[in-house]
Amino acid sequence: MQPKPVAVRRESYEGRGADGRFYLGDAPGLLDALVPEYRGQVKLIYMDPPFLTGERFVIRARAGEGDWKTGRSSLTLPAYDDDLDPESYYALMRRALEASRELLRDDGMLFLHCDFRASARLRLILDDLFGPDSLLNEIAWVYHTGGTAKRYFSRKHDTILFYRKTRSYDFNISAVVAPPVKPRQNHMRKHVDPDGRVYRSIRSNGRVYTYYDDDPVPPTDVWDDVSHLQQRDPQRTGYDTQKPLALLDRIVRCASREGELVLDPFAGSGTALEAAKLLGRRFVGIDKCALVPNILRRRLDGAPWELFYPEPQIPEGDCRVGILSGVGFYHARLEQVPMPWDMLDNWALGYLEGDRFRVLKQSVRSRKEPALLPELEVPVFNGTLGLRLSDVRGKSHHYALDASDFNNPNV
Ligand SMILES: C[S@@+](CC[C@H](N)C(=O)[O-])C[C@H]1O[C@@H](n2cnc3c(N)ncnc32)[C@H](O)[C@@H]1O
């Protein structure tokens, strides 16, 4: 049968754990729109906006089973252009930060990831909105990837500006302590306690300070223990400016607790959203790049989350599906899709409820499962059976499957 194209504004995914949302669209406008619903409810905001580089960023996408098997990316697609003039950039950031402050809880915190290009003016904007006393750290995330400069010192760190909303912020350093890598300062006297543990002591101003060699160590404001993603890192999604999960794991752990809400308004490949999912935090993400939903369908697999499109997605091209309706289930087989098969990135079967598509089963290409399943099966529910096809370029096509046509070979 030939399914009927339908306009869909949002998709929901079933799963376990804390729930999340992702909005495809422009951050400042969406943040303003979120304020009435979420004012004072967000515990942690992590933002990794464009850095004012003037560059164009891409995604190296995998198209088809062959690419997923070999790990090759045969398609390079534009992801976003970091090309705003400085005045427009700072106006956008001020607006996004103003709304962000409204969204934060009184015990909430904001981490703004940037680099030498914009950190000075972003800090002034943040000082203005949050108060200069609210700057807790200027974190240097130090990495060793990239080339070597000849006309200046090689730039090997990003800056993360860490602000609190009020003095009663809820920061949990004990959640991010790490085992010691080397014994502490050797100028201290070394002792062994009755249990055989090694500790060092030093006397200063009449007080004796003791430090055990095996005490866990909290991070300082220089983060040189989280490496940037290597070219062949299995975490890599192909998104140019993807950050490592370990970086976001640290931020999410120390600045939020289970069940609390984490927001990333420039979510990109969804690193912060995945960290939130893995740590049982609720999350809201925003990004204007149409390629992001395909990445999130992989990274957020298993979590209950909703995807909001800025405008209804209307399909183009011919699609044919074979439907089998059994006792208590529908079984759908893709017979023809409106794109070359290798350009189909993922597809889903579920139910249409107004302009919402409730996904019950999906097949998504991945390293583990490079081939798409040609058939999916879902239980019978009230409502209209629906289908979504998403191509590698980020376009989603939604269709309704009319139950009265299922056993009619002429439709
Ligand atoms: C540095 S990347 C974020 C990378 C992300 N942290 C990750 O780990 O993948 C910046 C993101 O901001 C998005 N972006 C830029 N301008 C935007 C805007 N006005 N509204 C929403 N997203 C925007 C880009 O599409 C890009 O994905």
Coordinates of C-alpha atoms and ligand atoms in Angstrom, one line a residue:
M1 CA 0.0 0.0 0.0
Q2 CA 0.9 3.6 -0.5
P3 CA 1.0 5.4 2.9
K4 CA -0.4 8.9 3.1
P5 CA 2.0 11.8 3.8
V6 CA 1.2 13.6 7.1
A7 CA 2.6 16.7 8.9
V8 CA 4.2 16.0 12.2
R9 CA 5.4 18.5 14.8
R10 CA 6.8 16.2 17.4
E11 CA 7.9 12.7 18.0
S12 CA 8.0 10.8 21.3
Y13 CA 10.2 7.9 22.2
E14 CA 9.4 5.4 25.0
G15 CA 12.1 4.2 27.3
R16 CA 13.3 4.0 30.9
G17 CA 14.8 6.6 33.2
A18 CA 14.5 10.4 33.4
D19 CA 12.7 12.0 30.4
G20 CA 14.1 14.5 28.0
R21 CA 13.2 16.9 25.2
F22 CA 15.0 18.2 22.2
Y23 CA 13.9 21.3 20.2
L24 CA 15.1 21.8 16.7
G25 CA 15.4 25.5 16.1
D26 CA 16.9 28.8 17.1
A27 CA 18.2 28.9 20.7
P28 CA 17.3 32.5 21.8
G29 CA 13.7 32.3 20.6
L30 CA 13.2 28.8 22.0
L31 CA 14.8 29.7 25.3
D32 CA 12.4 32.7 25.6
A33 CA 9.5 30.3 24.8
L34 CA 10.6 27.9 27.5
V35 CA 10.7 30.5 30.3
P36 CA 6.9 30.4 31.2
E37 CA 7.0 26.6 31.5
Y38 CA 10.4 26.1 33.1
R39 CA 11.2 29.3 35.0
G40 CA 13.3 28.6 38.0
Q41 CA 13.4 24.8 37.3
V42 CA 16.7 24.1 35.6
K43 CA 19.5 23.0 37.9
L44 CA 22.4 23.0 35.3
I45 CA 22.9 24.8 32.1
Y46 CA 25.8 23.8 29.9
M47 CA 26.3 25.9 26.8
D48 CA 28.8 25.3 24.1
P49 CA 27.9 27.9 21.5
P50 CA 29.9 28.7 18.3
F51 CA 33.2 30.3 19.3
L52 CA 33.3 33.2 16.8
T53 CA 35.8 31.4 14.6
G54 CA 34.4 32.5 11.2
E55 CA 34.6 28.8 10.2
R56 CA 32.1 26.4 8.6
F57 CA 31.6 23.2 10.4
V58 CA 30.5 19.9 8.9
I59 CA 29.3 16.5 9.8
R60 CA 31.0 13.5 8.3
A61 CA 28.1 11.2 7.8
R62 CA 27.9 7.5 7.2
A63 CA 25.6 6.5 4.3
G64 CA 24.5 2.9 4.1
E65 CA 25.6 -0.4 5.5
G66 CA 29.0 -0.3 3.8
D67 CA 30.0 2.9 5.6
W68 CA 28.8 1.6 9.0
K69 CA 30.7 -1.6 8.5
T70 CA 34.0 0.0 7.6
G71 CA 33.6 3.1 9.8
R72 CA 34.1 5.3 6.7
S73 CA 32.2 8.6 6.2
S74 CA 31.4 8.9 2.5
L75 CA 29.3 12.1 2.9
T76 CA 30.3 15.5 4.2
L77 CA 27.4 17.7 5.0
P78 CA 27.3 21.3 6.3
A79 CA 26.4 21.3 10.1
Y80 CA 26.6 25.0 11.0
D81 CA 28.3 28.2 10.0
D82 CA 30.1 30.1 12.8
D83 CA 30.0 33.3 10.8
L84 CA 28.1 35.9 12.7
D85 CA 29.6 39.3 13.0
P86 CA 30.8 40.1 16.5
E87 CA 27.9 42.5 17.4
S88 CA 25.2 40.0 16.3
Y89 CA 27.0 37.2 18.1
Y90 CA 27.2 39.0 21.4
A91 CA 23.6 40.2 21.0
L92 CA 22.5 36.5 20.5
M93 CA 24.6 35.4 23.4
R94 CA 23.2 38.1 25.7
R95 CA 19.6 37.1 24.8
A96 CA 20.4 33.4 25.4
L97 CA 22.1 34.1 28.7
E98 CA 19.3 36.4 29.9
A99 CA 16.7 33.7 29.3
S100 CA 19.0 31.0 30.8
R101 CA 19.2 33.0 34.1
E102 CA 15.5 33.1 34.3
L103 CA 15.3 29.3 33.7
L104 CA 17.9 28.5 36.5
R105 CA 16.8 27.4 39.9
D106 CA 18.2 29.5 42.8
D107 CA 20.6 26.7 43.6
G108 CA 21.5 26.2 39.9
M109 CA 24.7 26.8 38.0
L110 CA 25.8 27.7 34.4
F111 CA 28.8 26.5 32.5
L112 CA 29.7 28.5 29.4
H113 CA 32.2 26.8 27.1
C114 CA 34.2 29.2 24.9
D115 CA 37.8 30.0 24.0
F116 CA 40.2 33.0 23.8
R117 CA 38.2 34.6 21.0
A118 CA 35.0 35.4 23.0
S119 CA 35.8 34.6 26.6
A120 CA 36.5 38.2 27.7
R121 CA 33.2 39.7 26.4
L122 CA 31.1 36.7 27.4
R123 CA 32.5 37.1 30.9
L124 CA 31.5 40.8 31.0
I125 CA 28.0 39.8 29.8
L126 CA 27.8 37.1 32.5
D127 CA 29.1 39.5 35.2
D128 CA 26.4 41.9 34.2
L129 CA 23.6 39.4 34.3
F130 CA 24.7 37.2 37.3
G131 CA 26.9 39.7 39.2
P132 CA 30.7 39.5 39.2
D133 CA 30.7 37.7 42.6
S134 CA 28.9 34.8 40.9
L135 CA 31.9 33.7 38.8
L136 CA 33.1 30.5 40.6
N137 CA 35.8 29.4 38.2
E138 CA 37.4 30.1 34.9
I139 CA 38.1 26.5 34.0
A140 CA 40.9 25.7 31.6
W141 CA 40.2 22.5 29.7
V142 CA 43.6 21.6 28.4
Y143 CA 44.2 19.2 25.5
H144 CA 47.1 18.1 23.4
T145 CA 45.4 17.5 20.0
G146 CA 45.9 19.7 16.9
G147 CA 48.9 21.3 15.3
T148 CA 51.8 23.4 16.4
A149 CA 51.8 27.2 15.8
K150 CA 54.9 29.0 14.7
R151 CA 53.9 32.7 15.0
Y152 CA 52.4 32.4 18.5
F153 CA 52.1 29.8 21.3
S154 CA 50.0 26.8 20.3
R155 CA 46.4 27.2 21.6
K156 CA 45.7 24.1 23.7
H157 CA 42.9 25.0 26.0
D158 CA 39.3 26.0 26.0
T159 CA 37.8 28.2 28.7
I160 CA 34.7 27.2 30.7
L161 CA 33.1 30.0 32.7
F162 CA 31.4 28.6 35.7
Y163 CA 28.7 30.8 37.4
R164 CA 26.2 30.3 40.2
K165 CA 22.8 31.8 40.2
T166 CA 22.7 32.6 44.0
R167 CA 24.9 32.0 47.0
S168 CA 22.9 28.9 47.9
Y169 CA 24.1 26.9 44.8
D170 CA 24.3 23.2 45.2
F171 CA 27.7 22.1 44.0
N172 CA 28.8 18.5 44.7
I173 CA 32.6 18.2 44.4
S174 CA 32.6 14.8 46.1
A175 CA 30.8 13.4 43.0
V176 CA 33.8 14.1 40.8
V177 CA 36.8 13.1 42.9
A178 CA 39.3 10.9 41.1
P179 CA 41.8 8.3 42.4
P180 CA 45.2 9.9 43.0
V181 CA 47.6 9.4 40.0
K182 CA 50.9 10.2 41.9
P183 CA 51.9 10.6 45.5
R184 CA 51.5 14.1 46.8
Q185 CA 54.3 16.7 47.4
N186 CA 57.5 14.9 48.2
H187 CA 58.7 17.8 50.4
M188 CA 56.3 16.6 53.1
R189 CA 57.2 14.1 55.8
K190 CA 56.2 10.6 54.9
H191 CA 54.5 8.4 57.5
V192 CA 52.7 5.0 57.5
D193 CA 49.6 4.7 59.7
P194 CA 48.7 1.6 61.8
D195 CA 46.6 0.3 58.9
G196 CA 49.6 0.5 56.5
R197 CA 48.3 3.6 54.6
V198 CA 50.9 6.1 53.5
Y199 CA 50.3 9.7 54.4
R200 CA 52.4 12.9 54.3
S201 CA 52.3 15.7 56.8
I202 CA 53.4 19.3 56.9
R203 CA 53.3 21.9 59.7
S204 CA 52.2 25.4 58.8
N205 CA 51.3 28.3 61.1
G206 CA 51.2 26.0 64.1
R207 CA 48.9 23.4 62.5
V208 CA 49.7 20.0 61.1
Y209 CA 48.1 19.1 57.8
T210 CA 48.0 15.4 56.7
Y211 CA 47.3 14.0 53.3
Y212 CA 46.9 10.3 52.5
D213 CA 48.5 9.1 49.2
D214 CA 45.4 7.1 48.3
D215 CA 42.8 9.9 49.2
P216 CA 40.7 10.7 46.1
V217 CA 41.6 14.1 44.6
P218 CA 39.0 16.7 43.5
P219 CA 39.7 18.3 40.2
T220 CA 41.2 21.9 40.2
D221 CA 40.2 24.5 37.7
V222 CA 42.8 23.1 35.2
W223 CA 41.3 20.1 33.5
D224 CA 44.2 18.3 31.8
D225 CA 42.9 14.8 32.5
V226 CA 40.1 14.7 29.9
S227 CA 41.5 14.2 26.4
H228 CA 39.9 15.6 23.3
L229 CA 38.3 13.0 21.0
Q230 CA 40.9 11.2 18.8
Q231 CA 40.1 10.8 15.1
R232 CA 39.1 7.1 15.6
D233 CA 37.5 7.5 19.0
P234 CA 34.4 5.2 19.1
Q235 CA 32.4 8.1 20.6
R236 CA 32.8 10.1 17.4
T237 CA 29.5 10.9 15.7
G238 CA 31.1 12.7 12.8
Y239 CA 30.0 16.1 14.2
D240 CA 32.9 18.5 13.9
T241 CA 32.8 20.2 17.3
Q242 CA 31.7 17.2 19.4
K243 CA 33.0 17.3 23.0
P244 CA 34.1 14.2 25.0
L245 CA 31.5 12.5 27.2
A246 CA 34.0 12.5 30.1
L247 CA 34.0 16.3 30.1
L248 CA 30.2 16.5 30.3
D249 CA 30.1 13.6 32.8
R250 CA 32.1 15.7 35.2
I251 CA 30.0 18.8 34.8
V252 CA 26.7 17.0 35.0
R253 CA 27.8 15.0 38.1
C254 CA 29.0 18.0 40.2
A255 CA 26.3 20.4 39.3
S256 CA 23.1 18.3 39.3
R257 CA 21.6 15.4 41.1
E258 CA 19.5 12.5 39.9
G259 CA 16.1 13.5 38.5
E260 CA 17.1 17.2 38.2
L261 CA 16.9 19.1 35.0
V262 CA 19.9 19.8 32.7
L263 CA 19.7 22.2 29.7
D264 CA 22.0 22.5 26.7
P265 CA 20.8 25.2 24.3
F266 CA 23.6 24.6 21.7
A267 CA 23.4 20.8 22.0
G268 CA 25.2 19.8 18.8
S269 CA 25.8 16.1 18.7
G270 CA 24.1 15.8 22.1
T271 CA 27.0 15.1 24.4
A272 CA 25.5 16.8 27.4
L273 CA 22.1 15.2 26.7
E274 CA 23.7 11.7 26.6
A275 CA 25.6 12.5 29.9
A276 CA 22.3 13.5 31.5
K277 CA 20.6 10.4 30.2
L278 CA 23.4 8.1 31.6
L279 CA 23.3 9.9 35.0
G280 CA 19.5 9.8 35.4
R281 CA 19.0 13.5 34.9
R282 CA 16.1 15.0 33.0
F283 CA 17.2 17.1 30.0
V284 CA 16.2 19.7 27.5
G285 CA 18.3 20.3 24.4
I286 CA 18.1 22.8 21.6
D287 CA 20.0 23.0 18.3
K288 CA 19.3 24.5 14.9
C289 CA 21.2 21.9 12.9
A290 CA 18.7 19.5 11.1
L291 CA 21.2 16.7 11.3
V292 CA 21.1 16.5 15.1
P293 CA 17.9 14.4 15.4
N294 CA 19.6 11.4 13.6
I295 CA 22.5 11.6 16.0
L296 CA 20.2 11.8 19.0
R297 CA 18.2 8.8 17.9
R298 CA 21.4 6.8 18.4
R299 CA 22.7 8.5 21.5
L300 CA 19.4 8.7 23.4
D301 CA 18.3 5.2 22.6
G302 CA 16.5 3.6 25.5
A303 CA 15.5 6.9 27.1
P304 CA 12.0 8.4 27.1
W305 CA 12.4 11.7 25.1
E306 CA 10.5 14.0 22.8
L307 CA 11.7 15.7 19.6
F308 CA 10.0 19.0 18.6
Y309 CA 10.3 20.2 15.0
P310 CA 10.0 23.9 14.4
E311 CA 7.5 23.3 11.5
P312 CA 5.6 20.3 10.3
Q313 CA 7.7 17.8 8.4
I314 CA 6.0 17.0 5.1
P315 CA 7.3 14.0 3.1
E316 CA 8.1 14.0 -0.6
G317 CA 8.5 11.1 -3.0
D318 CA 7.0 7.7 -3.3
C319 CA 6.8 5.2 -0.5
R320 CA 5.3 1.8 -0.5
V321 CA 4.8 -0.5 2.5
G322 CA 3.5 -4.1 2.9
I323 CA 1.3 -4.4 6.0
L324 CA 0.3 -7.6 7.7
S325 CA -2.2 -7.3 10.5
G326 CA -2.2 -10.2 12.9
V327 CA -3.8 -10.9 16.2
G328 CA -2.7 -8.0 18.3
F329 CA 0.1 -6.7 16.1
Y330 CA 0.9 -4.9 12.9
H331 CA 3.8 -5.9 10.8
A332 CA 5.2 -3.4 8.2
R333 CA 7.7 -4.1 5.5
L334 CA 9.3 -1.3 3.5
E335 CA 8.9 -2.0 -0.2
Q336 CA 9.9 1.3 -1.7
V337 CA 11.4 4.4 -0.1
P338 CA 11.6 8.0 -1.5
M339 CA 15.5 8.0 -1.4
P340 CA 18.2 5.5 -2.3
W341 CA 18.3 2.7 0.3
D342 CA 21.8 3.7 1.5
M343 CA 20.5 7.3 2.1
L344 CA 17.9 6.0 4.6
D345 CA 19.5 6.5 8.0
N346 CA 16.7 5.2 10.2
W347 CA 13.0 4.4 10.2
A348 CA 10.3 3.9 12.8
L349 CA 6.8 2.5 13.2
G350 CA 4.3 3.8 15.8
Y351 CA 1.1 5.7 16.2
L352 CA -0.1 9.2 15.1
E353 CA -1.9 11.2 17.7
G354 CA -2.8 14.6 16.1
D355 CA 0.5 16.1 15.0
R356 CA 2.5 13.8 17.3
F357 CA 4.2 10.6 16.2
R358 CA 4.6 8.1 19.0
V359 CA 7.5 5.8 18.1
L360 CA 7.1 2.2 19.2
K361 CA 9.9 0.5 17.2
Q362 CA 12.7 1.8 15.2
S363 CA 15.6 0.6 13.2
V364 CA 18.7 2.8 13.3
R365 CA 22.0 2.0 11.6
S366 CA 24.9 1.8 14.0
R367 CA 28.3 0.3 14.3
K368 CA 26.8 -2.8 15.9
E369 CA 23.9 -3.0 13.4
P370 CA 25.0 -1.5 10.1
A371 CA 22.0 -2.9 8.1
L372 CA 18.5 -1.5 8.5
L373 CA 15.8 -4.0 9.3
P374 CA 13.3 -4.0 6.3
E375 CA 10.5 -5.0 8.6
L376 CA 9.1 -3.8 12.0
E377 CA 6.3 -5.0 14.2
V378 CA 4.2 -3.1 16.7
P379 CA 1.3 -4.1 19.0
V380 CA -2.2 -2.9 17.9
F381 CA -3.3 0.3 19.7
N382 CA -6.1 2.8 19.2
G383 CA -5.1 5.4 16.8
T384 CA -3.6 5.6 13.3
L385 CA -0.6 3.5 12.5
G386 CA 2.3 5.8 11.4
L387 CA 5.7 5.5 9.8
R388 CA 8.8 7.7 9.8
L389 CA 11.7 7.6 7.4
S390 CA 14.7 9.8 8.1
D391 CA 17.4 10.3 5.5
V392 CA 21.1 10.9 6.0
R393 CA 20.7 14.6 5.2
G394 CA 18.4 15.1 8.2
K395 CA 15.0 15.2 6.5
S396 CA 12.2 13.2 8.2
H397 CA 9.2 11.9 6.2
H398 CA 6.1 10.9 8.1
Y399 CA 3.2 8.8 6.8
A400 CA -0.2 7.5 8.0
L401 CA -1.1 3.9 7.3
D402 CA -4.9 3.5 7.1
A403 CA -6.1 0.2 8.7
S404 CA -9.0 -0.1 6.3
D405 CA -6.6 -0.5 3.4
F406 CA -4.3 -3.1 5.0
N407 CA -5.7 -6.2 3.3
N408 CA -6.7 -4.5 0.1
P409 CA -4.2 -5.4 -2.6
N410 CA -5.4 -2.6 -4.9
V411 CA -4.4 0.2 -2.5
Ligands
LIG1 C1 30.2 24.0 19.4 S1 28.8 23.2 18.8 C2 28.2 22.3 20.2 C3 28.8 20.9 20.3 C4 28.3 20.1 21.4 N1 28.6 20.5 22.7 C5 28.7 18.6 21.2 O1 29.3 18.0 22.1 O2 28.5 18.1 20.1 C6 27.7 24.6 18.7 C7 26.3 24.2 18.3 O3 25.5 25.4 18.3 C8 24.5 25.3 17.3 N2 24.0 26.7 17.0 C9 24.6 27.7 16.5 N3 23.8 28.8 16.5 C10 22.6 28.4 17.0 C11 21.4 29.0 17.3 N4 21.2 30.3 17.0 N5 20.4 28.3 17.8 C12 20.6 27.0 18.1 N6 21.7 26.3 17.9 C13 22.7 27.0 17.4 C14 25.2 24.7 16.1 O4 24.3 24.1 15.2 C15 26.2 23.7 16.8 O5 25.6 22.4 16.9

